[in-house]
Coordinates of C-alpha atoms in Angstrom, one line a residue:
X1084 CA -103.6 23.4 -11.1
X1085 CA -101.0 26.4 -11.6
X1086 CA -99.1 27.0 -8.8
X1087 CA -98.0 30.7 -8.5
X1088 CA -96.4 33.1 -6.1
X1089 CA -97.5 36.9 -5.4
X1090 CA -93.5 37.4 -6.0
X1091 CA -90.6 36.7 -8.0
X1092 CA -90.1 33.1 -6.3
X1093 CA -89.9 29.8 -7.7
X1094 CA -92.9 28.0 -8.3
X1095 CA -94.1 24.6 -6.8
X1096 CA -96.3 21.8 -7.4
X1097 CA -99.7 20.6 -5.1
X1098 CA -98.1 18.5 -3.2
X1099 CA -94.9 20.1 -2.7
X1100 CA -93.8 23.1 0.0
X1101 CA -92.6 25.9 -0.4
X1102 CA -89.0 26.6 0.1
X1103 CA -88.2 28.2 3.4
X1104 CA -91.0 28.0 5.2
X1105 CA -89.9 26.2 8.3
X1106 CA -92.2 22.8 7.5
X1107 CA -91.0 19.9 8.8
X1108 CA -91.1 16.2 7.9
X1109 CA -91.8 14.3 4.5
X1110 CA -95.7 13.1 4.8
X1111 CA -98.9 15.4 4.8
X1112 CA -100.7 15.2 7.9
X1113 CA -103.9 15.5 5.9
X1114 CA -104.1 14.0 2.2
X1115 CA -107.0 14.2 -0.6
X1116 CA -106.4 12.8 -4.0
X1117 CA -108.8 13.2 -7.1
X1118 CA -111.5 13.4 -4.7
X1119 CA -115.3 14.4 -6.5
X1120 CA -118.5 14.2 -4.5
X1121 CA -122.1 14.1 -5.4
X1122 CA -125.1 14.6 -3.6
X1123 CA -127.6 12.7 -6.0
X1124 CA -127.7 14.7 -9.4
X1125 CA -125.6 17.4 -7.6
X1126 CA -121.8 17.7 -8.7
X1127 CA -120.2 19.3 -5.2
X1128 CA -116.1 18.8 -5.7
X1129 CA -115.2 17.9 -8.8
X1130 CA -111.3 16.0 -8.8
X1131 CA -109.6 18.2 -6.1
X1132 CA -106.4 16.8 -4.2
X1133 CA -104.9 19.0 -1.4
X1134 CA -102.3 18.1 0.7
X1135 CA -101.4 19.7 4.2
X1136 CA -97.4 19.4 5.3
X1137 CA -96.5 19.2 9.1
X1138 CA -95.7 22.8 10.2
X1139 CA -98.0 23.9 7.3
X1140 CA -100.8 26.2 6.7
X1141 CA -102.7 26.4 3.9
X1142 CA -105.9 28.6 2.8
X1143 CA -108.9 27.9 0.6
X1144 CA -110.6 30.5 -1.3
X1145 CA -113.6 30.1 -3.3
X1146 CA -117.1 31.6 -4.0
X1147 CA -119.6 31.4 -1.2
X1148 CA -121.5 28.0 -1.9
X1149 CA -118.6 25.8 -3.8
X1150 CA -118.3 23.1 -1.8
X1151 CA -115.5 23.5 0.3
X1152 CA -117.3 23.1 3.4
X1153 CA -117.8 19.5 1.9
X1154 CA -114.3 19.5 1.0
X1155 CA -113.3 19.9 4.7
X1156 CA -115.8 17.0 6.0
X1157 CA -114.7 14.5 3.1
X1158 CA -110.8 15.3 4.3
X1159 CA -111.8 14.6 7.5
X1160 CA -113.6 11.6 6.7
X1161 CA -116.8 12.4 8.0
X1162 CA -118.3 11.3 4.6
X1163 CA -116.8 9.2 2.3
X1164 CA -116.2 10.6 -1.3
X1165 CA -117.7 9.4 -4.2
X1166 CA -114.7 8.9 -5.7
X1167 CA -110.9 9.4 -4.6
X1168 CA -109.0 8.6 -1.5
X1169 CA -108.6 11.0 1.9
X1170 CA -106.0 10.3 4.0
X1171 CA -105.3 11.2 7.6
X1172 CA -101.9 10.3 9.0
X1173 CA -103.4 12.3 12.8
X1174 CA -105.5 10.4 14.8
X1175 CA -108.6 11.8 16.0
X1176 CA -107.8 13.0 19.5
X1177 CA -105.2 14.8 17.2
X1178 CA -107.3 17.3 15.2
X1179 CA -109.2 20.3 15.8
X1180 CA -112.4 21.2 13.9
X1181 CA -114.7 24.4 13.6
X1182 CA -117.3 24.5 11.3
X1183 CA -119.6 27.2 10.2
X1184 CA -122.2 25.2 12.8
X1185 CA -122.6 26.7 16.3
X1186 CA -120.1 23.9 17.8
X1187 CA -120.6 25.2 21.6
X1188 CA -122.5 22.9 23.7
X1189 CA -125.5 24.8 25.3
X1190 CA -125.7 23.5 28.5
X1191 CA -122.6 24.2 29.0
X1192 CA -121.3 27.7 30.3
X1193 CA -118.0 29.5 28.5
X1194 CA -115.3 28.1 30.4
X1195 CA -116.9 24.3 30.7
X1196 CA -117.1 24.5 26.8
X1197 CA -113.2 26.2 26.0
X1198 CA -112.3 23.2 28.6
X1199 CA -114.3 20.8 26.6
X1200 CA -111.6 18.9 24.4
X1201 CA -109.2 18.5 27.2
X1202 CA -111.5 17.1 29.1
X1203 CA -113.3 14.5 26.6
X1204 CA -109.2 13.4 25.6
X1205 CA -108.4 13.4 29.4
X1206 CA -106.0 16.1 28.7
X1207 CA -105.1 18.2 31.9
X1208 CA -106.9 22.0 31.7
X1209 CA -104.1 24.8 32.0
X1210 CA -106.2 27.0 34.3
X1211 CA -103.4 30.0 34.0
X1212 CA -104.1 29.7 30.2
X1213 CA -107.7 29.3 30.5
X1214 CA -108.2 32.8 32.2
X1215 CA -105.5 34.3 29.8
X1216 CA -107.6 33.4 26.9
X1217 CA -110.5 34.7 28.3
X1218 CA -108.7 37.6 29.2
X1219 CA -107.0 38.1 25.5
X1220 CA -110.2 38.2 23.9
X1221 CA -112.6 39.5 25.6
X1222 CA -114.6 36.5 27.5
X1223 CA -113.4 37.5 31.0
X1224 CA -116.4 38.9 32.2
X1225 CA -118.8 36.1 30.7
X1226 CA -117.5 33.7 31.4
X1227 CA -120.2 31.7 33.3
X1228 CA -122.8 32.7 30.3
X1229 CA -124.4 30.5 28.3
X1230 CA -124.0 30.1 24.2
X1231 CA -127.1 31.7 24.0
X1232 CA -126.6 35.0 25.4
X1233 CA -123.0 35.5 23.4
X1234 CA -123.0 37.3 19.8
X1235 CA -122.1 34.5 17.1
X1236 CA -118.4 36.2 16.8
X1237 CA -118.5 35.5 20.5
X1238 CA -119.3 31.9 19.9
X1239 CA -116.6 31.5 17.7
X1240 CA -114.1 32.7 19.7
X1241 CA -115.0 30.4 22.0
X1242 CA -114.5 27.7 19.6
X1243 CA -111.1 28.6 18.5
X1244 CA -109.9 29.4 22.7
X1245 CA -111.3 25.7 22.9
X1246 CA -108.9 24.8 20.5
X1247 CA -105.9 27.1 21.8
X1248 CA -106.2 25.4 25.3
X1249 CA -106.2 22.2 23.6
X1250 CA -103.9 22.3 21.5
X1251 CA -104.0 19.8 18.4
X1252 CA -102.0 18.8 16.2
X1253 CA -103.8 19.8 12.5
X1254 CA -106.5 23.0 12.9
X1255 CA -109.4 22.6 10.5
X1256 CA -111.1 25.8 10.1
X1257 CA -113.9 26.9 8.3
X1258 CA -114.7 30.6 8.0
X1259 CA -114.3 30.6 12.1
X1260 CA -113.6 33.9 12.4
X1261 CA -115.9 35.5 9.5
X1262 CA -117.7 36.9 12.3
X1263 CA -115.7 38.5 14.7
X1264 CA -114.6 42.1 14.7
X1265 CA -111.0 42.8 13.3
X1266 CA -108.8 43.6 16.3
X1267 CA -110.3 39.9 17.0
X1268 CA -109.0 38.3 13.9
X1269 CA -105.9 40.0 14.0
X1270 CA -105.1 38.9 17.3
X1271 CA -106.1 35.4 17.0
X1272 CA -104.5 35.1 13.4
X1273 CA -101.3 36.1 15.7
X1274 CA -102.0 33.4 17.9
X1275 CA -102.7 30.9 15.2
X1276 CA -100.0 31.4 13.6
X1277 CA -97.4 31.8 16.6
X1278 CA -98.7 28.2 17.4
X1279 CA -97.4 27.0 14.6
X1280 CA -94.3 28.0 14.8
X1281 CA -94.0 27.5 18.4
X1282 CA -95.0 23.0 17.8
X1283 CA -94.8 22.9 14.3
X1284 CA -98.8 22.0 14.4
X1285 CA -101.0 22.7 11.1
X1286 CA -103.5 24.4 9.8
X1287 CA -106.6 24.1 7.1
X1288 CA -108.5 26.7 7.1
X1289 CA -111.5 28.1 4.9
X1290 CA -111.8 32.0 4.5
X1291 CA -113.5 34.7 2.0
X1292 CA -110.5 37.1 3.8
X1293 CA -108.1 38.1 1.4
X1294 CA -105.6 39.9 4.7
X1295 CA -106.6 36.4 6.8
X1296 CA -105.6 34.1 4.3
X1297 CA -101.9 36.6 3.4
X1298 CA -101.7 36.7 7.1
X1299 CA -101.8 33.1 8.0
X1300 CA -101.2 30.7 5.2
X1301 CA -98.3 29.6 3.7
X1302 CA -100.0 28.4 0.8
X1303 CA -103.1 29.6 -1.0
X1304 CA -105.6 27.5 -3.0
X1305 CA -107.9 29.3 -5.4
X1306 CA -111.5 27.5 -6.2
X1307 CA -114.1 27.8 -8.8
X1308 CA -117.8 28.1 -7.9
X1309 CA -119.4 24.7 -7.8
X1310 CA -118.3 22.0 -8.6
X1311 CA -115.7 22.9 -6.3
X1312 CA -112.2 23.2 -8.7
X1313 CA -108.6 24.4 -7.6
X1314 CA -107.4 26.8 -10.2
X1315 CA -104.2 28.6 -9.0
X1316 CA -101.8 27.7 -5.9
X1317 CA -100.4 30.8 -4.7
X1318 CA -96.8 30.6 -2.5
X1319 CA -96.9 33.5 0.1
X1320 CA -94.0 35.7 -0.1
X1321 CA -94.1 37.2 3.2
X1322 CA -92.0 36.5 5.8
X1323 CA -92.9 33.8 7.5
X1324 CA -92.6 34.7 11.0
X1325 CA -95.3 37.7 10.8
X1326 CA -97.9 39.6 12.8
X1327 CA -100.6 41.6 12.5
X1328 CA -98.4 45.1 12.2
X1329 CA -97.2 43.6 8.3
X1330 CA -101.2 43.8 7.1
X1331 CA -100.6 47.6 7.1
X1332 CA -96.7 47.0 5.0
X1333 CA -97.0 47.8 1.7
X1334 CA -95.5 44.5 0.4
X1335 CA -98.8 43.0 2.3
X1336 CA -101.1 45.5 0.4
X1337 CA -99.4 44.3 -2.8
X1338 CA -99.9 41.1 -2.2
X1339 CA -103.6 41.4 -1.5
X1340 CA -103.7 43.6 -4.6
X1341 CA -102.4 41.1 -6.7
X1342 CA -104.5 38.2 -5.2
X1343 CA -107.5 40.1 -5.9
X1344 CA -106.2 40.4 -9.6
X1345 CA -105.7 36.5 -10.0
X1346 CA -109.4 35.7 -8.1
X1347 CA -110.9 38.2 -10.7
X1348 CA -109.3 36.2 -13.7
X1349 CA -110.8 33.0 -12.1

């Protein structure tokens, strides 16, 4: 796999980080090596290793359909690959997970559920936080609904206050906010990211979001349709410590210019 940068900067390799980029400590949190996967006759991922540093974030692009949703539940070792090796060096009360599933339970009303990792890991709730979440985003006044009178970018905003209150240690996201509206995204790629910095937690995430992904990662993985394949790993030259106000620089509109460039010779 090439590894690239949208900038003149030196180059690195998968399982390296880049320079500069404030990630601490010497093992990946999260580790897949040479990992394929078939469903019968089916090739899904076909000899993909990823690596995720503490302090790190990383982005996956592919086409819709590629098999990185089964990427992200064979790293997580929720199914075992057909061949290769995942590794996890965070135990589970220490990870984070939302998938493209409706993860809210629905007997449960929208505070009970953003409280609902704290609670299973007997972690104590933040009640000041609680209602500032609700209040950053726009849950305030629903906050005794149910899942099933929200809108599905609702629901996933839910998911990812759920996992702001909590507070893990690795963040595994798959297209969690492909729903929401983008003051939304902006706002809780700001809080993402701030996060980060703030504990030196990480962050896997899955996103068709070219501004998302330049936004929050630090690294960029480009896949091929399925079989899932990484082609190009992409070192993002912005700053790191950035907010939403640099999607509208012109060194961020270059960047996504030239990320669209290397997806289209993919």
């Amino acid at each position: 796999m090439a590894a690239d940068s949208l900038a003149p900067m030196e180059g690195i390799g998968a399982n390296a980080q880049p320079k500069d980029n404030g990630v601490t400590g010497s093992n990946p949190l999260l580790k897949g090596a040479n990992i394929v996967h078939w469903y019968g006759k089916l090739k899904v991922v076909d000899n993909v290793s990823v690596s995720v540093m503490p302090g790190e974030s990383v982005a996956i692009i592919s086409p819709s359909g590629s098999g990185k949703s089964t990427l992200l539940r064979l790293l997580l070792q929720l199914e075992e690959p057909t061949e290769g090796t995942a590794s996890l060096l965070v135990p589970p009360s220490g990870i984070g997970a939302v998938f493209q599933e409706d993860s809210l339970l629905p007997w449960l009303n929208i505070v009970e559920n953003i409280c609902l990792l704290n609670k299973l890991h007997r972690k104590p709730v933040d009640e000041t936080e609680c209602q500032k979440l609700l209040e950053c985003y726009g849950l305030a006044d629903f906050k005794e609904y149910y899942p099933s009178q929200l809108s599905g970018g609702m629901k996933q905003k839910v998911a990812l206050c759920r996992l702001l209150l909590y507070l893990p240690r690795l963040y595994v996201l798959d297209e969690s906010m492909a729903n929401m509206d983008d003051l939304s995204r902006f706002g809780l790629c700001d809080a993402l990211h701030s996060q980060v910095a703030q504990d030196g937690s990480s962050i896997l995430f899955v996103t068709h979001n070219l501004t998302d992904a330049l936004h929050l990662a630090d690294r960029i993985l480009l896949g091929t349709s399925r079989p899932l394949r990484f082609t190009k790993e992409i070192n993002n030259p912005l700053p790191r410590r950035r907010d939403y106000h640099a999607r509208f620089s012109h060194e961020f509109q270059a960047a996504v210019d030239q990320l669209r460039v290397w997806i289209g010779q993919d």
